[in-house]
């Protein structure tokens, strides 16, 4: 015959097991939610005109948003017309699950001339110098390795790219953010009413900025063509609306 204390114990065991099960399922539920959240990282480069650099990175799959600014110098609060000793920079926010820092470095090397001292093409001056701004030891290691292989590839031509730890990054003025997109009024209008902060934070604007500059690879361009076309070529829809 089960004694009362034994039955009480059973009830307590069942109660606590259910409680623990509920807590575990709840905590694993929280974990699932966290797994779905996008964890992004940032990387900063200087590679000539930041208008162009922003367009180059905007097209890359895995890049979530971009922002242009000034870094690498000592002047406090620089701006475009008073940049001091800073370089024009691009801050790339990316999803490390979709793209690696090494791949971002490849994009960096492939999209400017790292042997040009203090300039890029027609843009002359130290604000256009080539720099990899690192954050942490891992980035230093990867940047140095990629620098070495670039030098090996270029042979006699000396790579002048600097690798330095990122200090302050000063965001550039609004008119320089998503500059290429701003030049293309029909594409820009797709976004409707948008504040400068929203524009900087917008992944769509980031992609459209590269697209507007014609910087995307053929496959990315094709994908964006299909997304953008319904918003641009809507004359037949308009005619339909006017005729009713
Ligand atoms: N050559 C460029 C430089 C732009 S930049 C963001 C231009 O003036 O069109 O420094």
Short mmCIF file of C-alpha atoms and ligand atoms in Angstrom, two decimals:
data_model
loop_
_atom_site.label_atom_id
_atom_site.label_comp_id
_atom_site.label_asym_id
_atom_site.label_seq_id
_atom_site.Cartn_x
_atom_site.Cartn_y
_atom_site.Cartn_z
CA UNK A 1 0.00 0.00 0.00
CA UNK A 2 1.57 3.32 -1.07
CA UNK A 3 2.04 5.47 1.95
CA UNK A 4 0.96 9.09 1.92
CA UNK A 5 4.50 10.49 2.11
CA UNK A 6 5.53 8.36 -0.92
CA UNK A 7 2.58 9.59 -2.97
CA UNK A 8 3.34 13.16 -1.93
CA UNK A 9 6.90 12.67 -3.11
CA UNK A 10 5.67 11.34 -6.49
CA UNK A 11 3.40 14.35 -6.94
CA UNK A 12 6.26 16.65 -6.10
CA UNK A 13 8.59 14.88 -8.57
CA UNK A 14 6.01 15.14 -11.35
CA UNK A 15 5.35 18.78 -10.53
CA UNK A 16 9.03 19.71 -10.58
CA UNK A 17 9.70 17.70 -13.77
CA UNK A 18 6.89 19.57 -15.52
CA UNK A 19 8.23 22.86 -14.21
CA UNK A 20 11.76 22.08 -15.43
CA UNK A 21 10.41 20.89 -18.80
CA UNK A 22 8.47 24.13 -19.17
CA UNK A 23 11.55 26.19 -18.30
CA UNK A 24 13.75 24.25 -20.75
CA UNK A 25 11.25 24.58 -23.57
CA UNK A 26 10.89 28.26 -22.81
CA UNK A 27 14.62 28.83 -22.76
CA UNK A 28 15.09 26.85 -25.96
CA UNK A 29 12.29 28.96 -27.43
CA UNK A 30 14.28 32.04 -26.60
CA UNK A 31 17.35 30.48 -28.18
CA UNK A 32 15.43 29.81 -31.40
CA UNK A 33 14.39 33.47 -31.54
CA UNK A 34 17.99 34.57 -31.00
CA UNK A 35 19.19 32.25 -33.75
CA UNK A 36 16.83 33.95 -36.16
CA UNK A 37 18.19 37.38 -35.33
CA UNK A 38 20.80 38.57 -37.75
CA UNK A 39 24.17 39.08 -36.10
CA UNK A 40 26.17 41.47 -38.22
CA UNK A 41 29.76 42.70 -38.17
CA UNK A 42 31.36 45.81 -39.63
CA UNK A 43 34.50 46.26 -41.70
CA UNK A 44 36.08 49.56 -42.71
CA UNK A 45 38.16 50.33 -45.80
CA UNK A 46 39.57 53.37 -47.62
CA UNK A 47 40.00 52.87 -51.37
CA UNK A 48 39.59 56.20 -53.14
CA UNK A 49 36.31 58.06 -53.61
CA UNK A 50 33.83 56.87 -51.00
CA UNK A 51 30.95 57.36 -53.45
CA UNK A 52 32.40 54.59 -55.58
CA UNK A 53 33.45 52.37 -52.66
CA UNK A 54 29.94 52.47 -51.21
CA UNK A 55 28.46 51.44 -54.57
CA UNK A 56 30.94 48.58 -54.96
CA UNK A 57 30.12 47.02 -51.57
CA UNK A 58 26.39 47.69 -51.79
CA UNK A 59 26.07 45.12 -54.57
CA UNK A 60 27.76 42.32 -52.68
CA UNK A 61 25.52 39.53 -51.38
CA UNK A 62 25.76 39.39 -47.58
CA UNK A 63 26.34 43.14 -47.23
CA UNK A 64 23.47 44.46 -45.15
CA UNK A 65 24.17 48.19 -45.13
CA UNK A 66 26.91 50.70 -45.89
CA UNK A 67 27.89 54.11 -44.62
CA UNK A 68 30.54 56.53 -45.84
CA UNK A 69 32.74 58.55 -43.53
CA UNK A 70 36.18 59.73 -42.53
CA UNK A 71 38.83 57.89 -40.57
CA UNK A 72 42.56 57.38 -40.24
CA UNK A 73 43.50 60.92 -39.22
CA UNK A 74 43.63 63.02 -36.10
CA UNK A 75 41.36 65.96 -36.99
CA UNK A 76 38.30 66.09 -34.75
CA UNK A 77 34.92 66.18 -36.49
CA UNK A 78 36.13 66.31 -40.09
CA UNK A 79 33.80 67.05 -42.97
CA UNK A 80 34.04 66.81 -46.74
CA UNK A 81 35.53 70.28 -47.23
CA UNK A 82 37.71 70.10 -44.17
CA UNK A 83 38.82 66.50 -44.06
CA UNK A 84 42.22 67.18 -42.46
CA UNK A 85 44.44 64.10 -42.42
CA UNK A 86 41.58 61.59 -42.70
CA UNK A 87 40.81 59.27 -45.59
CA UNK A 88 37.44 58.82 -47.27
CA UNK A 89 36.15 55.50 -45.90
CA UNK A 90 33.44 52.98 -46.32
CA UNK A 91 31.92 51.12 -43.38
CA UNK A 92 30.45 47.81 -44.52
CA UNK A 93 27.95 46.04 -42.28
CA UNK A 94 27.73 42.39 -43.26
CA UNK A 95 26.26 39.09 -42.23
CA UNK A 96 29.21 36.79 -41.49
CA UNK A 97 26.99 33.78 -42.16
CA UNK A 98 26.68 34.92 -45.78
CA UNK A 99 30.04 36.52 -46.48
CA UNK A 100 33.46 36.31 -44.88
CA UNK A 101 35.91 39.08 -44.02
CA UNK A 102 38.37 37.45 -46.48
CA UNK A 103 35.85 37.89 -49.27
CA UNK A 104 35.37 41.56 -48.34
CA UNK A 105 39.16 41.91 -48.56
CA UNK A 106 39.08 40.40 -52.05
CA UNK A 107 36.48 42.96 -53.06
CA UNK A 108 38.75 45.67 -51.64
CA UNK A 109 41.80 44.58 -53.68
CA UNK A 110 39.80 44.01 -56.87
CA UNK A 111 38.21 47.46 -56.87
CA UNK A 112 41.06 49.93 -56.62
CA UNK A 113 44.75 50.26 -57.38
CA UNK A 114 46.67 49.53 -54.18
CA UNK A 115 49.96 50.63 -55.73
CA UNK A 116 48.89 54.26 -56.18
CA UNK A 117 50.31 56.51 -53.53
CA UNK A 118 47.83 58.96 -52.06
CA UNK A 119 45.33 58.82 -54.87
CA UNK A 120 43.10 56.79 -57.14
CA UNK A 121 42.93 57.59 -60.83
CA UNK A 122 41.98 61.21 -61.31
CA UNK A 123 41.40 61.70 -57.57
CA UNK A 124 44.66 62.94 -56.15
CA UNK A 125 45.43 63.55 -52.51
CA UNK A 126 45.89 61.72 -49.23
CA UNK A 127 42.12 61.56 -48.65
CA UNK A 128 42.05 58.90 -51.41
CA UNK A 129 44.75 56.67 -49.91
CA UNK A 130 44.36 52.92 -49.61
CA UNK A 131 43.82 51.63 -46.06
CA UNK A 132 42.43 48.54 -44.33
CA UNK A 133 41.15 49.56 -40.91
CA UNK A 134 41.20 46.52 -38.65
CA UNK A 135 39.12 45.70 -35.59
CA UNK A 136 40.75 42.94 -33.56
CA UNK A 137 43.58 40.46 -33.98
CA UNK A 138 41.72 38.16 -36.37
CA UNK A 139 41.22 40.97 -38.87
CA UNK A 140 44.89 42.01 -38.57
CA UNK A 141 45.91 38.43 -39.40
CA UNK A 142 43.57 38.13 -42.38
CA UNK A 143 44.38 41.63 -43.69
CA UNK A 144 48.13 40.98 -43.46
CA UNK A 145 47.82 37.62 -45.23
CA UNK A 146 45.76 39.19 -48.03
CA UNK A 147 48.23 42.10 -48.27
CA UNK A 148 51.08 39.58 -48.70
CA UNK A 149 49.31 37.64 -51.42
CA UNK A 150 48.39 40.85 -53.25
CA UNK A 151 52.04 41.92 -53.17
CA UNK A 152 53.07 38.51 -54.49
CA UNK A 153 50.54 38.85 -57.28
CA UNK A 154 51.68 42.34 -58.26
CA UNK A 155 55.37 41.41 -58.29
CA UNK A 156 57.51 44.49 -58.80
CA UNK A 157 54.71 46.99 -58.24
CA UNK A 158 54.74 47.90 -54.61
CA UNK A 159 51.52 47.67 -52.62
CA UNK A 160 51.24 50.89 -50.60
CA UNK A 161 48.04 49.97 -48.75
CA UNK A 162 48.27 50.67 -45.02
CA UNK A 163 46.85 48.34 -42.39
CA UNK A 164 45.95 50.16 -39.21
CA UNK A 165 43.61 49.71 -36.25
CA UNK A 166 40.32 51.53 -36.62
CA UNK A 167 40.08 54.56 -34.35
CA UNK A 168 37.25 57.06 -34.68
CA UNK A 169 34.93 56.74 -37.67
CA UNK A 170 33.16 59.99 -38.49
CA UNK A 171 30.01 59.58 -40.54
CA UNK A 172 30.04 61.76 -43.67
CA UNK A 173 27.38 64.36 -44.42
CA UNK A 174 23.99 63.12 -45.61
CA UNK A 175 24.50 64.24 -49.20
CA UNK A 176 27.43 61.82 -49.53
CA UNK A 177 25.49 58.80 -48.22
CA UNK A 178 24.12 56.62 -51.04
CA UNK A 179 25.43 59.30 -53.39
CA UNK A 180 25.01 57.25 -56.55
CA UNK A 181 21.39 56.50 -55.74
CA UNK A 182 20.70 60.20 -55.12
CA UNK A 183 21.90 60.93 -58.67
CA UNK A 184 19.30 58.59 -60.14
CA UNK A 185 15.99 60.25 -59.36
CA UNK A 186 13.71 57.51 -60.72
CA UNK A 187 15.40 54.84 -58.62
CA UNK A 188 15.61 57.13 -55.59
CA UNK A 189 11.88 57.86 -55.81
CA UNK A 190 11.06 54.19 -55.43
CA UNK A 191 11.93 54.60 -51.75
CA UNK A 192 9.27 57.27 -51.30
CA UNK A 193 9.52 59.62 -48.33
CA UNK A 194 12.70 58.67 -46.52
CA UNK A 195 14.81 60.44 -43.92
CA UNK A 196 18.59 60.49 -44.14
CA UNK A 197 18.88 58.17 -41.14
CA UNK A 198 16.46 55.72 -42.73
CA UNK A 199 18.38 55.91 -45.97
CA UNK A 200 21.66 55.05 -44.25
CA UNK A 201 20.02 52.14 -42.42
CA UNK A 202 18.17 50.80 -45.45
CA UNK A 203 19.39 47.56 -46.99
CA UNK A 204 17.32 48.24 -50.08
CA UNK A 205 18.97 51.65 -50.52
CA UNK A 206 22.35 49.99 -50.05
CA UNK A 207 21.63 47.57 -52.92
CA UNK A 208 20.03 50.22 -55.13
CA UNK A 209 23.03 52.49 -54.65
CA UNK A 210 25.34 49.90 -56.19
CA UNK A 211 22.77 49.14 -58.87
CA UNK A 212 22.39 52.84 -59.75
CA UNK A 213 26.14 53.09 -60.25
CA UNK A 214 26.19 50.03 -62.50
CA UNK A 215 28.60 48.33 -60.11
CA UNK A 216 26.81 45.01 -59.67
CA UNK A 217 27.97 41.76 -61.21
CA UNK A 218 25.74 40.53 -64.07
CA UNK A 219 23.93 38.02 -61.85
CA UNK A 220 23.19 40.55 -59.07
CA UNK A 221 22.19 43.10 -61.70
CA UNK A 222 19.77 40.64 -63.27
CA UNK A 223 18.21 39.88 -59.89
CA UNK A 224 17.82 43.57 -59.08
CA UNK A 225 16.45 44.29 -62.57
CA UNK A 226 13.55 41.95 -61.89
CA UNK A 227 12.87 43.50 -58.48
CA UNK A 228 13.07 47.09 -59.66
CA UNK A 229 11.34 46.84 -63.04
CA UNK A 230 7.73 46.67 -61.74
CA UNK A 231 8.30 49.96 -59.90
CA UNK A 232 9.89 51.75 -62.83
CA UNK A 233 7.97 50.65 -65.86
CA UNK A 234 4.40 51.20 -64.74
CA UNK A 235 3.01 53.25 -67.62
CA UNK A 236 0.49 50.60 -68.61
CA UNK A 237 -0.73 50.45 -65.02
CA UNK A 238 -1.03 54.25 -64.97
CA UNK A 239 -2.98 54.24 -68.22
CA UNK A 240 -5.28 51.65 -66.76
CA UNK A 241 -5.88 53.86 -63.72
CA UNK A 242 -6.52 56.96 -65.82
CA UNK A 243 -8.89 55.20 -68.14
CA UNK A 244 -11.24 54.13 -65.36
N1 LIG B 1 36.37 62.52 -58.58
C1 LIG B 1 35.27 62.55 -57.69
C2 LIG B 1 35.67 62.60 -56.27
C3 LIG B 1 34.54 62.39 -55.39
S1 LIG B 1 34.85 62.11 -53.87
C4 LIG B 1 33.66 61.54 -53.07
C5 LIG B 1 34.41 63.70 -58.11
O1 LIG B 1 34.63 64.84 -57.72
O2 LIG B 1 33.51 63.46 -58.87
O3 LIG B 1 35.90 62.56 -53.25
#
